[in-house]
Amino acid sequence: MPRPVACTIIANNYLAFARVFAASFREHHPNGEVHVLVVDGAEPPHDARSEPFIRHSVERLQIPDFPNLAFRYSLLELSTALKPSFLAYLLRSLGVQGVAYFDPDILVTADLEPVFGALATHDLLLTPHITAPLEDERVPGEHDILVSGAYNLGFVAVAAGERSFAFLDWWRRRLHFECLHDVARGLFVDQRWMDLAPAFVPRTRILHDPGLNVAYWNLPHRRLERREGAWWVEGQPLRFFHFSGFDPLQPQRLSRFQNRYEFADRPDIAPLFAEYARLVAAAGHEQLSKTPYRFSRFANGVAVPEVARRALQGADPHGRRWNDPFATTGPDSYFEWLRAPVLADHQPPLPRLALLLWDRRPDLQARFPRPDGADRVAFGEWFVAAAAQEGIDPAFVTALAEGLRRIGAGPVAAEREAAAERLFAAPGDERAPFESDARALTPDLVAWLTADAGFEPGRRPRIPHFALSLYRQRADLRRVFPDPLGRDRDAFALWLVTSGRLEHGLPAALLAPTLRTLSWRRRLYARLWWHRHRREDRRVERVGPPPAAGPTPDADAKPAARREIVAPRHGVNVVGWADAPTGVGEACRGTLRALEHAGIPLALYNLGGSADSPQRASRTAGELPFETILYHVNADMMETVGRQLPRGLTAGRRAIGYWFWELSYFPREFAPAFRRVDELWAPSRFCLETFRTLAPVPVHWMPPCVAPPSASPLDRSTLGIDPECVLFLNVFDTLSVPERKNPFGLLAAFAEVATRSAVPVHLALKITHAEAEPELIAELQERARGSPVTLLTGGMTRAELDALLATCDAYVSLHRSEGLGLPLIEALYLDKPVIATGYGGVTDFFDESTGFVVSHRLVALERPRGPYPSGSVWADPDLEHAAGLMLEVAADPQRAAARGRAGHERVAALYGVEAAAARFRARLGAVTTSVASCVLV
């Protein structure tokens, strides 16, 4: 048998375990070696030469961005994440046939010849958690094994070789970012990944020897006995026992991870545990267990909260901004970022760490729905009170506690809250709440009860403190008005001054501030309602908002309160559907390309592959390290996406919206989206003017980056098209409102072209997402019948679409409006003549010098079309003029080509990567160097 080499990984507090393991291994393998990786600071005082192992510091592994890794992970996660790196390091540096890893809480009780002998013929050795069913209802059960992984990674052995090194490299890369103890998301540190090993490594051997890796999980199938001074199990030598979950300082408990056995149930194993406890105690465990972990504190000694580790996992796992998150000096340390208040001019100064905790706690989200808005004070009070219990150092709490004191919150507010709750009786109670408690309404208490509960200057109508006290007591109110300080604000206020006043006998003094801040129509309605109901003896039992009167809630809304913040940190986070096969996705990809070309640090938070069915971003969606967030998300999706993203990583940061819109009228129902951004980027001047009509934030014209298509033309015969004809092409997506794209108008115009043209002509209509509109496709096929028209309804890759565009002779679009006109730009990049309606965002690059402009008249929509409301205006292209222009292009291809070349020059200068990169660099530079403003979300 070759020289046996074993290894383990510890922090200093586990030094005694490593000593016992190494000594037991060396006892049965005198010529063997034990290597220990210490993932910690300097060791406690001892003579390293006397240890039964060879010590290695983590610096030897040369882990990229190691401080960031050590911060993101707990001790368990970090130790297991380094396992493949340590194994590869030992295999390469020692030049041995193989290395076996053992957890430090293992005792070797016999030689391991079956293990090291198997490395001669196999690349990877594993032991399963269980080898037979678990039939009882105890823990761990079979479901627990499925959740944690089929193989126990307290042991793994790897042979040297190219196959093994390739596997270790894959394992290392996965564990660098996803070695998480997060069973709910299907991850249990390194173990779940190893379930794939037998499929990846053909020469994997699953060891079923009952004497290997005996532990609490397989004790139902293992019986131990002591014979002639040796341990045996099921008639085989016990080779090593894994004391997982056993605490030698509490030796009466077999393992904290199981409830199946007590020592009284298993007298066969009790002597072994007693012996092991004695060995670990003799190795100095009681004293060593108190050794502090190097990576448990910031550089200034403040304890690292667990939530701060998880936050970094989502904010900056690549160390783009905080390569060393433990550092506490400098203007942009992670420590100060966690402490800094979100929306500093709003009181109290809520630290970002508090919102990061809120993001991870559904109970807090239910209790404080708007922690950075209306529930700010109540949430701040909870955070101060619960900080010690949550393991949060006073360094993150002091400023908040002082801010609460300054505004009379904290204990004072808690007393007032309790007094307010005593004033109210639940509906149906016999007594009117204020009849016997009216004397409790002191001037100070009345002032507090009627004060704005949201601390949001400018928000109307006012929702006072006492209204939220009522709200918290009544489940029916919470059900009917889920967002009483947001979208349900008007309805909740109207209920308060009508049904709420009647149900609770509320005095006019408490209601006056709310009544005064209602719109005049709602105020009138409330007064009439009260006069009609005040003589009724019964109380209203059913809660619900009265019929709406007057303008919608947003009609009277004022711009959200604003504040001054420091300049954003260098770099930009891009949030968008970067994989979507749509125009929104293509625009996002173009922005990423331009930002990278501009040398601007960027991070992508990828919402997925479809903007049409948005799901919550997956755990690998991306990161948000920088202080500027660019939302490649249209206005109608801002609210949905905003709720998906962690509030602790978005609140208080500079938010830029990059919105596309197709009509000159921007619907008022989208107006709340403005509150989620600090500025807007409009992709065209057409969009710029549209947004300016409602925008309370700055709007900038920012033409996007559009990459030129790169593909060779297709063989037309494969499409059933005459290679000698003049081929016109139009591409549209059924999800982009077909009436706006106007394919029926195009078919009508082309029918005239086909009749009058002196040369053969053909029209190809590529329809994306055709399956979504079968009736539309059927009607298009019917109208195209008998004409030289090909409908392409199958799926195409981006490269195939580019090839189709390269195949045509001219591109035609009889759209009724476009926010930008992406297909037209791509066609001009290929020098293709473009015939199109001269309306919408296309006018930035499209005129008589760069294409063939179809005349039009403006018409109003008689009924809603998709997201476009009735009364909106769009273009009605002149079909006869369009047919004439197509005939002109077919008859004079040289003149048409000249305009195509002119269009190429125009779009390259406007949308090329160099031009876009310069624009983005200039605008983001202005944001970085100027004082920015931020809306309260």
PDB file of N, CA and C in Angstrom, residues 554 558-562 633-636 638-639 655-657 659 661 665-681 687-699 933-937:
ATOM      1  N   ASP A 554     -53.887  58.449  -7.256  1.00  0.00           N
ATOM      2  CA  ASP A 554     -52.676  59.095  -7.727  1.00  0.00           C
ATOM      3  C   ASP A 554     -52.943  60.479  -8.317  1.00  0.00           C
ATOM      4  N   LYS A 558     -48.729  64.129  -4.668  1.00  0.00           N
ATOM      5  CA  LYS A 558     -47.644  65.067  -4.891  1.00  0.00           C
ATOM      6  C   LYS A 558     -46.351  64.291  -5.072  1.00  0.00           C
ATOM      7  N   PRO A 559     -45.347  64.909  -5.685  1.00  0.00           N
ATOM      8  CA  PRO A 559     -44.078  64.205  -5.814  1.00  0.00           C
ATOM      9  C   PRO A 559     -43.582  63.750  -4.448  1.00  0.00           C
ATOM     10  N   ALA A 560     -42.982  62.579  -4.438  1.00  0.00           N
ATOM     11  CA  ALA A 560     -42.500  62.015  -3.175  1.00  0.00           C
ATOM     12  C   ALA A 560     -41.413  62.898  -2.575  1.00  0.00           C
ATOM     13  N   ALA A 561     -41.310  62.803  -1.255  1.00  0.00           N
ATOM     14  CA  ALA A 561     -40.282  63.568  -0.564  1.00  0.00           C
ATOM     15  C   ALA A 561     -38.907  63.164  -1.044  1.00  0.00           C
ATOM     16  N   ARG A 562     -38.017  64.121  -1.141  1.00  0.00           N
ATOM     17  CA  ARG A 562     -36.681  63.859  -1.673  1.00  0.00           C
ATOM     18  C   ARG A 562     -35.644  64.238  -0.623  1.00  0.00           C
ATOM     19  N   VAL A 633     -36.077  47.992 -16.929  1.00  0.00           N
ATOM     20  CA  VAL A 633     -37.408  47.467 -16.634  1.00  0.00           C
ATOM     21  C   VAL A 633     -38.400  48.568 -16.970  1.00  0.00           C
ATOM     22  N   ASN A 634     -39.386  48.278 -17.787  1.00  0.00           N
ATOM     23  CA  ASN A 634     -40.344  49.308 -18.168  1.00  0.00           C
ATOM     24  C   ASN A 634     -41.243  49.700 -17.001  1.00  0.00           C
ATOM     25  N   ALA A 635     -41.908  50.827 -17.146  1.00  0.00           N
ATOM     26  CA  ALA A 635     -42.660  51.414 -16.033  1.00  0.00           C
ATOM     27  C   ALA A 635     -43.694  50.458 -15.461  1.00  0.00           C
ATOM     28  N   ASP A 636     -44.357  49.686 -16.334  1.00  0.00           N
ATOM     29  CA  ASP A 636     -45.430  48.816 -15.848  1.00  0.00           C
ATOM     30  C   ASP A 636     -44.928  47.668 -14.988  1.00  0.00           C
ATOM     31  N   MET A 638     -42.077  48.067 -12.891  1.00  0.00           N
ATOM     32  CA  MET A 638     -41.203  48.567 -11.826  1.00  0.00           C
ATOM     33  C   MET A 638     -41.663  48.105 -10.448  1.00  0.00           C
ATOM     34  N   GLU A 639     -42.968  48.149 -10.206  1.00  0.00           N
ATOM     35  CA  GLU A 639     -43.484  47.750  -8.896  1.00  0.00           C
ATOM     36  C   GLU A 639     -43.229  46.268  -8.643  1.00  0.00           C
ATOM     37  N   ALA A 655     -31.337  55.335  -8.159  1.00  0.00           N
ATOM     38  CA  ALA A 655     -32.103  54.489  -9.058  1.00  0.00           C
ATOM     39  C   ALA A 655     -32.355  55.212 -10.377  1.00  0.00           C
ATOM     40  N   ILE A 656     -31.965  54.569 -11.475  1.00  0.00           N
ATOM     41  CA  ILE A 656     -32.176  55.110 -12.817  1.00  0.00           C
ATOM     42  C   ILE A 656     -33.068  54.137 -13.573  1.00  0.00           C
ATOM     43  N   GLY A 657     -34.130  54.645 -14.160  1.00  0.00           N
ATOM     44  CA  GLY A 657     -35.003  53.820 -14.982  1.00  0.00           C
ATOM     45  C   GLY A 657     -34.675  53.998 -16.450  1.00  0.00           C
ATOM     46  N   TRP A 659     -36.587  53.221 -19.492  1.00  0.00           N
ATOM     47  CA  TRP A 659     -37.915  52.781 -19.893  1.00  0.00           C
ATOM     48  C   TRP A 659     -38.135  52.977 -21.391  1.00  0.00           C
ATOM     49  N   TRP A 661     -41.316  53.128 -24.227  1.00  0.00           N
ATOM     50  CA  TRP A 661     -42.764  53.306 -24.364  1.00  0.00           C
ATOM     51  C   TRP A 661     -43.041  53.724 -25.799  1.00  0.00           C
ATOM     52  N   TYR A 665     -48.724  59.337 -25.350  1.00  0.00           N
ATOM     53  CA  TYR A 665     -49.457  59.497 -24.094  1.00  0.00           C
ATOM     54  C   TYR A 665     -48.937  58.454 -23.110  1.00  0.00           C
ATOM     55  N   PHE A 666     -48.523  58.918 -21.926  1.00  0.00           N
ATOM     56  CA  PHE A 666     -48.037  58.013 -20.897  1.00  0.00           C
ATOM     57  C   PHE A 666     -49.126  57.856 -19.849  1.00  0.00           C
ATOM     58  N   PRO A 667     -49.665  56.642 -19.657  1.00  0.00           N
ATOM     59  CA  PRO A 667     -50.830  56.460 -18.780  1.00  0.00           C
ATOM     60  C   PRO A 667     -50.565  56.881 -17.338  1.00  0.00           C
ATOM     61  N   ARG A 668     -51.558  57.507 -16.736  1.00  0.00           N
ATOM     62  CA  ARG A 668     -51.417  57.963 -15.352  1.00  0.00           C
ATOM     63  C   ARG A 668     -51.283  56.780 -14.387  1.00  0.00           C
ATOM     64  N   GLU A 669     -51.818  55.616 -14.771  1.00  0.00           N
ATOM     65  CA  GLU A 669     -51.702  54.477 -13.850  1.00  0.00           C
ATOM     66  C   GLU A 669     -50.261  53.998 -13.697  1.00  0.00           C
ATOM     67  N   PHE A 670     -49.386  54.430 -14.608  1.00  0.00           N
ATOM     68  CA  PHE A 670     -47.974  54.086 -14.474  1.00  0.00           C
ATOM     69  C   PHE A 670     -47.209  55.117 -13.644  1.00  0.00           C
ATOM     70  N   ALA A 671     -47.876  56.209 -13.271  1.00  0.00           N
ATOM     71  CA  ALA A 671     -47.193  57.293 -12.566  1.00  0.00           C
ATOM     72  C   ALA A 671     -46.504  56.850 -11.272  1.00  0.00           C
ATOM     73  N   PRO A 672     -47.062  55.891 -10.490  1.00  0.00           N
ATOM     74  CA  PRO A 672     -46.347  55.478  -9.272  1.00  0.00           C
ATOM     75  C   PRO A 672     -44.935  54.962  -9.530  1.00  0.00           C
ATOM     76  N   ALA A 673     -44.668  54.502 -10.757  1.00  0.00           N
ATOM     77  CA  ALA A 673     -43.320  54.002 -11.067  1.00  0.00           C
ATOM     78  C   ALA A 673     -42.278  55.104 -10.934  1.00  0.00           C
ATOM     79  N   PHE A 674     -42.682  56.377 -11.121  1.00  0.00           N
ATOM     80  CA  PHE A 674     -41.727  57.477 -10.984  1.00  0.00           C
ATOM     81  C   PHE A 674     -41.151  57.533  -9.566  1.00  0.00           C
ATOM     82  N   ARG A 675     -41.937  57.086  -8.581  1.00  0.00           N
ATOM     83  CA  ARG A 675     -41.470  57.158  -7.199  1.00  0.00           C
ATOM     84  C   ARG A 675     -40.345  56.168  -6.922  1.00  0.00           C
ATOM     85  N   ARG A 676     -40.115  55.252  -7.843  1.00  0.00           N
ATOM     86  CA  ARG A 676     -39.073  54.254  -7.636  1.00  0.00           C
ATOM     87  C   ARG A 676     -37.751  54.635  -8.298  1.00  0.00           C
ATOM     88  N   VAL A 677     -37.700  55.783  -8.965  1.00  0.00           N
ATOM     89  CA  VAL A 677     -36.466  56.171  -9.646  1.00  0.00           C
ATOM     90  C   VAL A 677     -36.105  57.613  -9.299  1.00  0.00           C
ATOM     91  N   ASP A 678     -34.824  57.905  -9.467  1.00  0.00           N
ATOM     92  CA  ASP A 678     -34.327  59.265  -9.264  1.00  0.00           C
ATOM     93  C   ASP A 678     -34.165  60.019 -10.567  1.00  0.00           C
ATOM     94  N   GLU A 679     -34.001  59.280 -11.656  1.00  0.00           N
ATOM     95  CA  GLU A 679     -33.949  59.898 -12.971  1.00  0.00           C
ATOM     96  C   GLU A 679     -34.340  58.842 -13.997  1.00  0.00           C
ATOM     97  N   LEU A 680     -34.690  59.312 -15.187  1.00  0.00           N
ATOM     98  CA  LEU A 680     -35.074  58.422 -16.269  1.00  0.00           C
ATOM     99  C   LEU A 680     -34.132  58.594 -17.446  1.00  0.00           C
ATOM    100  N   TRP A 681     -33.846  57.484 -18.122  1.00  0.00           N
ATOM    101  CA  TRP A 681     -33.157  57.523 -19.408  1.00  0.00           C
ATOM    102  C   TRP A 681     -34.172  57.171 -20.475  1.00  0.00           C
ATOM    103  N   CYS A 687     -39.726  59.239 -26.726  1.00  0.00           N
ATOM    104  CA  CYS A 687     -39.959  58.812 -25.340  1.00  0.00           C
ATOM    105  C   CYS A 687     -39.660  59.940 -24.364  1.00  0.00           C
ATOM    106  N   LEU A 688     -38.632  60.705 -24.667  1.00  0.00           N
ATOM    107  CA  LEU A 688     -38.252  61.823 -23.791  1.00  0.00           C
ATOM    108  C   LEU A 688     -39.423  62.773 -23.588  1.00  0.00           C
ATOM    109  N   GLU A 689     -40.053  63.196 -24.668  1.00  0.00           N
ATOM    110  CA  GLU A 689     -41.163  64.129 -24.565  1.00  0.00           C
ATOM    111  C   GLU A 689     -42.376  63.477 -23.902  1.00  0.00           C
ATOM    112  N   THR A 690     -42.563  62.191 -24.134  1.00  0.00           N
ATOM    113  CA  THR A 690     -43.685  61.478 -23.516  1.00  0.00           C
ATOM    114  C   THR A 690     -43.526  61.431 -22.003  1.00  0.00           C
ATOM    115  N   PHE A 691     -42.339  61.067 -21.536  1.00  0.00           N
ATOM    116  CA  PHE A 691     -42.112  60.939 -20.092  1.00  0.00           C
ATOM    117  C   PHE A 691     -42.176  62.289 -19.394  1.00  0.00           C
ATOM    118  N   ARG A 692     -41.706  63.331 -20.066  1.00  0.00           N
ATOM    119  CA  ARG A 692     -41.643  64.651 -19.431  1.00  0.00           C
ATOM    120  C   ARG A 692     -43.019  65.182 -19.039  1.00  0.00           C
ATOM    121  N   THR A 693     -44.067  64.713 -19.685  1.00  0.00           N
ATOM    122  CA  THR A 693     -45.400  65.228 -19.375  1.00  0.00           C
ATOM    123  C   THR A 693     -45.821  64.901 -17.945  1.00  0.00           C
ATOM    124  N   LEU A 694     -45.294  63.814 -17.368  1.00  0.00           N
ATOM    125  CA  LEU A 694     -45.681  63.412 -16.015  1.00  0.00           C
ATOM    126  C   LEU A 694     -44.511  63.329 -15.036  1.00  0.00           C
ATOM    127  N   ALA A 695     -43.305  63.255 -15.551  1.00  0.00           N
ATOM    128  CA  ALA A 695     -42.162  62.899 -14.701  1.00  0.00           C
ATOM    129  C   ALA A 695     -41.841  63.975 -13.673  1.00  0.00           C
ATOM    130  N   PRO A 696     -41.793  63.611 -12.375  1.00  0.00           N
ATOM    131  CA  PRO A 696     -41.320  64.540 -11.352  1.00  0.00           C
ATOM    132  C   PRO A 696     -39.810  64.421 -11.145  1.00  0.00           C
ATOM    133  N   VAL A 697     -39.138  63.644 -12.003  1.00  0.00           N
ATOM    134  CA  VAL A 697     -37.697  63.425 -11.898  1.00  0.00           C
ATOM    135  C   VAL A 697     -37.052  63.837 -13.209  1.00  0.00           C
ATOM    136  N   PRO A 698     -35.746  64.099 -13.222  1.00  0.00           N
ATOM    137  CA  PRO A 698     -35.077  64.466 -14.483  1.00  0.00           C
ATOM    138  C   PRO A 698     -35.148  63.335 -15.504  1.00  0.00           C
ATOM    139  N   VAL A 699     -35.328  63.710 -16.772  1.00  0.00           N
ATOM    140  CA  VAL A 699     -35.359  62.743 -17.863  1.00  0.00           C
ATOM    141  C   VAL A 699     -34.262  63.116 -18.861  1.00  0.00           C
ATOM    142  N   SER A 933     -29.893  63.005  -5.813  1.00  0.00           N
ATOM    143  CA  SER A 933     -31.096  62.987  -4.992  1.00  0.00           C
ATOM    144  C   SER A 933     -31.763  61.639  -5.143  1.00  0.00           C
ATOM    145  N   CYS A 934     -32.556  61.258  -4.139  1.00  0.00           N
ATOM    146  CA  CYS A 934     -33.162  59.928  -4.140  1.00  0.00           C
ATOM    147  C   CYS A 934     -34.585  60.008  -3.633  1.00  0.00           C
ATOM    148  N   VAL A 935     -35.512  59.286  -4.269  1.00  0.00           N
ATOM    149  CA  VAL A 935     -36.893  59.284  -3.824  1.00  0.00           C
ATOM    150  C   VAL A 935     -37.079  58.312  -2.690  1.00  0.00           C
ATOM    151  N   LEU A 936     -38.084  58.602  -1.919  1.00  0.00           N
ATOM    152  CA  LEU A 936     -38.496  57.676  -0.860  1.00  0.00           C
ATOM    153  C   LEU A 936     -39.445  56.668  -1.477  1.00  0.00           C
ATOM    154  N   VAL A 937     -39.080  55.392  -1.435  1.00  0.00           N
ATOM    155  CA  VAL A 937     -39.884  54.346  -2.046  1.00  0.00           C
ATOM    156  C   VAL A 937     -40.891  53.822  -1.049  1.00  0.00           C
TER     157      VAL A 937
END
